[in-house]
């Protein structure tokens, strides 16, 4: 059984592990991870998010697909921390979503707790279960799949 790592991973290291940047970086901090198994990360949702200008004026709600993207980014950190050696020019690409359910709206002031677990890897492909919660209540869940690909071949 792998040992839980309670060392916080801050934004500086997250930016070394993920290619995303403002306004699309949706993971603020990792609070726990077990390499090869699970991760718990945080996304602080503020009214300053650019998507709230249009989703929806006067009734700001975080788009469900961005909640899934935040979960996928947390999964990317998990996979990055689970590989032998650095990612180098490789990147973690979200390839699929199954069984997605959105249970409750996420609004400014919420703190999304992003959990990815039950990680399964086969060659460059990964699958995991993911849940987002606010104040202990699950707001979204899905099965996610992704691949680690050579970034140089994407252009």
PDB file of C-alpha atoms in Angstrom:
ATOM      1  CA  UNK A   1       0.000   0.000   0.000  1.00  0.00           C
ATOM      2  CA  UNK A   2       1.369   3.409  -0.982  1.00  0.00           C
ATOM      3  CA  UNK A   3       1.866   5.994   1.696  1.00  0.00           C
ATOM      4  CA  UNK A   4      -0.237   9.166   1.773  1.00  0.00           C
ATOM      5  CA  UNK A   5       1.767  12.314   1.143  1.00  0.00           C
ATOM      6  CA  UNK A   6       0.258  15.201   3.097  1.00  0.00           C
ATOM      7  CA  UNK A   7       2.849  17.677   1.803  1.00  0.00           C
ATOM      8  CA  UNK A   8       1.006  20.578   0.221  1.00  0.00           C
ATOM      9  CA  UNK A   9       1.795  21.124  -3.442  1.00  0.00           C
ATOM     10  CA  UNK A  10       1.528  24.864  -4.071  1.00  0.00           C
ATOM     11  CA  UNK A  11       0.802  26.794  -7.227  1.00  0.00           C
ATOM     12  CA  UNK A  12       4.473  27.124  -8.234  1.00  0.00           C
ATOM     13  CA  UNK A  13       4.924  23.349  -8.440  1.00  0.00           C
ATOM     14  CA  UNK A  14       1.466  22.870  -9.994  1.00  0.00           C
ATOM     15  CA  UNK A  15       2.562  25.210 -12.803  1.00  0.00           C
ATOM     16  CA  UNK A  16       5.640  23.027 -13.329  1.00  0.00           C
ATOM     17  CA  UNK A  17       3.414  19.944 -13.627  1.00  0.00           C
ATOM     18  CA  UNK A  18       0.579  21.368 -15.777  1.00  0.00           C
ATOM     19  CA  UNK A  19       0.805  23.445 -18.964  1.00  0.00           C
ATOM     20  CA  UNK A  20      -2.352  25.445 -18.094  1.00  0.00           C
ATOM     21  CA  UNK A  21      -2.192  29.121 -17.165  1.00  0.00           C
ATOM     22  CA  UNK A  22      -4.635  31.903 -16.307  1.00  0.00           C
ATOM     23  CA  UNK A  23      -7.519  31.934 -16.998  1.00  0.00           C
ATOM     24  CA  UNK A  24      -7.571  28.180 -17.512  1.00  0.00           C
ATOM     25  CA  UNK A  25      -5.532  26.856 -14.586  1.00  0.00           C
ATOM     26  CA  UNK A  26      -8.220  25.483 -12.271  1.00  0.00           C
ATOM     27  CA  UNK A  27      -6.205  23.883  -9.439  1.00  0.00           C
ATOM     28  CA  UNK A  28      -4.952  26.163  -6.675  1.00  0.00           C
ATOM     29  CA  UNK A  29      -3.355  23.668  -4.288  1.00  0.00           C
ATOM     30  CA  UNK A  30      -2.926  19.945  -3.643  1.00  0.00           C
ATOM     31  CA  UNK A  31      -3.495  18.991  -0.019  1.00  0.00           C
ATOM     32  CA  UNK A  32      -2.943  15.231  -0.206  1.00  0.00           C
ATOM     33  CA  UNK A  33      -1.801  12.637  -2.698  1.00  0.00           C
ATOM     34  CA  UNK A  34      -0.883   8.987  -2.875  1.00  0.00           C
ATOM     35  CA  UNK A  35       1.266   8.488  -5.992  1.00  0.00           C
ATOM     36  CA  UNK A  36      -0.348   5.991  -8.334  1.00  0.00           C
ATOM     37  CA  UNK A  37      -3.628   6.049  -6.393  1.00  0.00           C
ATOM     38  CA  UNK A  38      -5.334   9.302  -5.398  1.00  0.00           C
ATOM     39  CA  UNK A  39      -5.183  13.068  -5.002  1.00  0.00           C
ATOM     40  CA  UNK A  40      -7.132  15.765  -3.169  1.00  0.00           C
ATOM     41  CA  UNK A  41      -6.828  19.307  -4.521  1.00  0.00           C
ATOM     42  CA  UNK A  42      -8.518  22.664  -4.008  1.00  0.00           C
ATOM     43  CA  UNK A  43     -10.043  25.212  -6.398  1.00  0.00           C
ATOM     44  CA  UNK A  44     -11.170  28.436  -4.740  1.00  0.00           C
ATOM     45  CA  UNK A  45     -14.072  29.834  -6.760  1.00  0.00           C
ATOM     46  CA  UNK A  46     -14.260  33.640  -6.813  1.00  0.00           C
ATOM     47  CA  UNK A  47     -16.474  36.172  -8.555  1.00  0.00           C
ATOM     48  CA  UNK A  48     -13.314  37.288 -10.409  1.00  0.00           C
ATOM     49  CA  UNK A  49     -13.424  34.176 -12.637  1.00  0.00           C
ATOM     50  CA  UNK A  50     -13.838  35.383 -16.244  1.00  0.00           C
ATOM     51  CA  UNK A  51     -16.582  32.856 -17.044  1.00  0.00           C
ATOM     52  CA  UNK A  52     -18.950  34.433 -14.515  1.00  0.00           C
ATOM     53  CA  UNK A  53     -19.396  37.448 -16.827  1.00  0.00           C
ATOM     54  CA  UNK A  54     -21.561  35.344 -19.124  1.00  0.00           C
ATOM     55  CA  UNK A  55     -22.566  32.288 -17.036  1.00  0.00           C
ATOM     56  CA  UNK A  56     -24.959  33.718 -15.962  1.00  0.00           C
ATOM     57  CA  UNK A  57     -25.252  37.529 -15.591  1.00  0.00           C
ATOM     58  CA  UNK A  58     -26.935  38.190 -12.254  1.00  0.00           C
ATOM     59  CA  UNK A  59     -26.810  34.473 -11.315  1.00  0.00           C
ATOM     60  CA  UNK A  60     -23.152  33.336 -11.426  1.00  0.00           C
ATOM     61  CA  UNK A  61     -22.799  29.543 -11.727  1.00  0.00           C
ATOM     62  CA  UNK A  62     -19.552  27.730 -12.524  1.00  0.00           C
ATOM     63  CA  UNK A  63     -19.998  25.783 -15.792  1.00  0.00           C
ATOM     64  CA  UNK A  64     -20.151  22.034 -15.234  1.00  0.00           C
ATOM     65  CA  UNK A  65     -17.587  21.392 -17.946  1.00  0.00           C
ATOM     66  CA  UNK A  66     -15.105  23.605 -16.086  1.00  0.00           C
ATOM     67  CA  UNK A  67     -15.684  21.564 -12.931  1.00  0.00           C
ATOM     68  CA  UNK A  68     -14.805  18.473 -14.986  1.00  0.00           C
ATOM     69  CA  UNK A  69     -11.750  20.287 -16.366  1.00  0.00           C
ATOM     70  CA  UNK A  70     -10.651  21.144 -12.805  1.00  0.00           C
ATOM     71  CA  UNK A  71     -10.998  17.463 -11.895  1.00  0.00           C
ATOM     72  CA  UNK A  72      -9.023  16.461 -14.992  1.00  0.00           C
ATOM     73  CA  UNK A  73      -6.257  18.934 -14.070  1.00  0.00           C
ATOM     74  CA  UNK A  74      -6.086  17.460 -10.557  1.00  0.00           C
ATOM     75  CA  UNK A  75      -5.849  14.052 -12.230  1.00  0.00           C
ATOM     76  CA  UNK A  76      -3.016  15.417 -14.379  1.00  0.00           C
ATOM     77  CA  UNK A  77      -1.087  16.369 -11.260  1.00  0.00           C
ATOM     78  CA  UNK A  78      -1.715  12.874  -9.845  1.00  0.00           C
ATOM     79  CA  UNK A  79      -0.426  11.203 -12.998  1.00  0.00           C
ATOM     80  CA  UNK A  80       2.567  13.577 -13.175  1.00  0.00           C
ATOM     81  CA  UNK A  81       3.493  12.769  -9.569  1.00  0.00           C
ATOM     82  CA  UNK A  82       3.013   9.034 -10.271  1.00  0.00           C
ATOM     83  CA  UNK A  83       5.339   8.704 -13.279  1.00  0.00           C
ATOM     84  CA  UNK A  84       8.903   7.521 -13.021  1.00  0.00           C
ATOM     85  CA  UNK A  85      10.856  10.615 -14.008  1.00  0.00           C
ATOM     86  CA  UNK A  86       9.700  14.059 -15.159  1.00  0.00           C
ATOM     87  CA  UNK A  87       7.084  14.663 -17.856  1.00  0.00           C
ATOM     88  CA  UNK A  88       9.564  16.602 -19.983  1.00  0.00           C
ATOM     89  CA  UNK A  89       7.843  17.524 -23.260  1.00  0.00           C
ATOM     90  CA  UNK A  90       4.942  15.163 -22.580  1.00  0.00           C
ATOM     91  CA  UNK A  91       1.575  16.505 -21.466  1.00  0.00           C
ATOM     92  CA  UNK A  92      -1.517  14.995 -19.899  1.00  0.00           C
ATOM     93  CA  UNK A  93      -4.464  15.219 -22.350  1.00  0.00           C
ATOM     94  CA  UNK A  94      -8.071  14.739 -21.204  1.00  0.00           C
ATOM     95  CA  UNK A  95      -9.505  12.105 -23.601  1.00  0.00           C
ATOM     96  CA  UNK A  96     -12.886  11.132 -22.227  1.00  0.00           C
ATOM     97  CA  UNK A  97     -15.593  11.445 -19.648  1.00  0.00           C
ATOM     98  CA  UNK A  98     -18.239   8.884 -18.671  1.00  0.00           C
ATOM     99  CA  UNK A  99     -21.025   8.776 -16.109  1.00  0.00           C
ATOM    100  CA  UNK A 100     -20.837  12.525 -15.436  1.00  0.00           C
ATOM    101  CA  UNK A 101     -23.383  13.837 -12.969  1.00  0.00           C
ATOM    102  CA  UNK A 102     -23.840  17.415 -11.808  1.00  0.00           C
ATOM    103  CA  UNK A 103     -25.612  17.415  -8.472  1.00  0.00           C
ATOM    104  CA  UNK A 104     -25.520  21.029  -7.238  1.00  0.00           C
ATOM    105  CA  UNK A 105     -24.484  24.459  -8.592  1.00  0.00           C
ATOM    106  CA  UNK A 106     -21.062  25.856  -7.721  1.00  0.00           C
ATOM    107  CA  UNK A 107     -21.087  29.604  -7.043  1.00  0.00           C
ATOM    108  CA  UNK A 108     -18.596  32.336  -6.095  1.00  0.00           C
ATOM    109  CA  UNK A 109     -17.286  31.855  -2.567  1.00  0.00           C
ATOM    110  CA  UNK A 110     -17.353  28.041  -2.812  1.00  0.00           C
ATOM    111  CA  UNK A 111     -14.211  26.009  -2.283  1.00  0.00           C
ATOM    112  CA  UNK A 112     -14.209  23.023  -4.614  1.00  0.00           C
ATOM    113  CA  UNK A 113     -12.499  19.971  -3.181  1.00  0.00           C
ATOM    114  CA  UNK A 114     -11.314  17.920  -6.148  1.00  0.00           C
ATOM    115  CA  UNK A 115     -10.717  14.195  -5.576  1.00  0.00           C
ATOM    116  CA  UNK A 116      -9.390  11.760  -8.147  1.00  0.00           C
ATOM    117  CA  UNK A 117      -8.939   8.163  -7.097  1.00  0.00           C
ATOM    118  CA  UNK A 118      -8.927   4.560  -8.260  1.00  0.00           C
ATOM    119  CA  UNK A 119      -6.219   5.450 -10.807  1.00  0.00           C
ATOM    120  CA  UNK A 120      -5.595   2.758 -13.399  1.00  0.00           C
ATOM    121  CA  UNK A 121      -2.706   3.097 -15.877  1.00  0.00           C
ATOM    122  CA  UNK A 122      -1.920   1.063 -18.939  1.00  0.00           C
ATOM    123  CA  UNK A 123       1.010   2.253 -21.045  1.00  0.00           C
ATOM    124  CA  UNK A 124       0.185   5.934 -21.788  1.00  0.00           C
ATOM    125  CA  UNK A 125      -3.542   5.683 -20.974  1.00  0.00           C
ATOM    126  CA  UNK A 126      -5.081   6.505 -17.594  1.00  0.00           C
ATOM    127  CA  UNK A 127      -8.553   6.125 -16.092  1.00  0.00           C
ATOM    128  CA  UNK A 128      -9.788   7.389 -12.756  1.00  0.00           C
ATOM    129  CA  UNK A 129     -12.885   8.168 -10.739  1.00  0.00           C
ATOM    130  CA  UNK A 130     -13.372  11.840  -9.871  1.00  0.00           C
ATOM    131  CA  UNK A 131     -15.559  13.793  -7.440  1.00  0.00           C
ATOM    132  CA  UNK A 132     -15.898  17.488  -6.713  1.00  0.00           C
ATOM    133  CA  UNK A 133     -17.454  18.577  -3.434  1.00  0.00           C
ATOM    134  CA  UNK A 134     -18.282  21.788  -1.605  1.00  0.00           C
ATOM    135  CA  UNK A 135     -18.537  21.760   2.199  1.00  0.00           C
ATOM    136  CA  UNK A 136     -18.611  17.952   2.191  1.00  0.00           C
ATOM    137  CA  UNK A 137     -21.426  17.674  -0.379  1.00  0.00           C
ATOM    138  CA  UNK A 138     -20.657  16.078  -3.757  1.00  0.00           C
ATOM    139  CA  UNK A 139     -21.503  18.591  -6.504  1.00  0.00           C
ATOM    140  CA  UNK A 140     -20.141  16.656  -9.511  1.00  0.00           C
ATOM    141  CA  UNK A 141     -18.704  13.244 -10.303  1.00  0.00           C
ATOM    142  CA  UNK A 142     -17.454  11.341 -13.337  1.00  0.00           C
ATOM    143  CA  UNK A 143     -15.125   8.688 -14.686  1.00  0.00           C
ATOM    144  CA  UNK A 144     -12.269  10.409 -16.534  1.00  0.00           C
ATOM    145  CA  UNK A 145      -9.769   9.097 -19.039  1.00  0.00           C
ATOM    146  CA  UNK A 146      -6.607  10.701 -20.348  1.00  0.00           C
ATOM    147  CA  UNK A 147      -3.372  10.001 -22.142  1.00  0.00           C
ATOM    148  CA  UNK A 148       0.193  11.152 -21.634  1.00  0.00           C
ATOM    149  CA  UNK A 149       1.281  12.359 -25.081  1.00  0.00           C
ATOM    150  CA  UNK A 150       4.320  13.990 -26.647  1.00  0.00           C
ATOM    151  CA  UNK A 151       3.541  17.723 -26.735  1.00  0.00           C
ATOM    152  CA  UNK A 152       5.856  18.257 -29.703  1.00  0.00           C
ATOM    153  CA  UNK A 153       3.513  16.205 -31.904  1.00  0.00           C
ATOM    154  CA  UNK A 154       0.444  18.383 -31.210  1.00  0.00           C
ATOM    155  CA  UNK A 155       1.388  21.417 -33.343  1.00  0.00           C
TER     156      UNK A 155
END
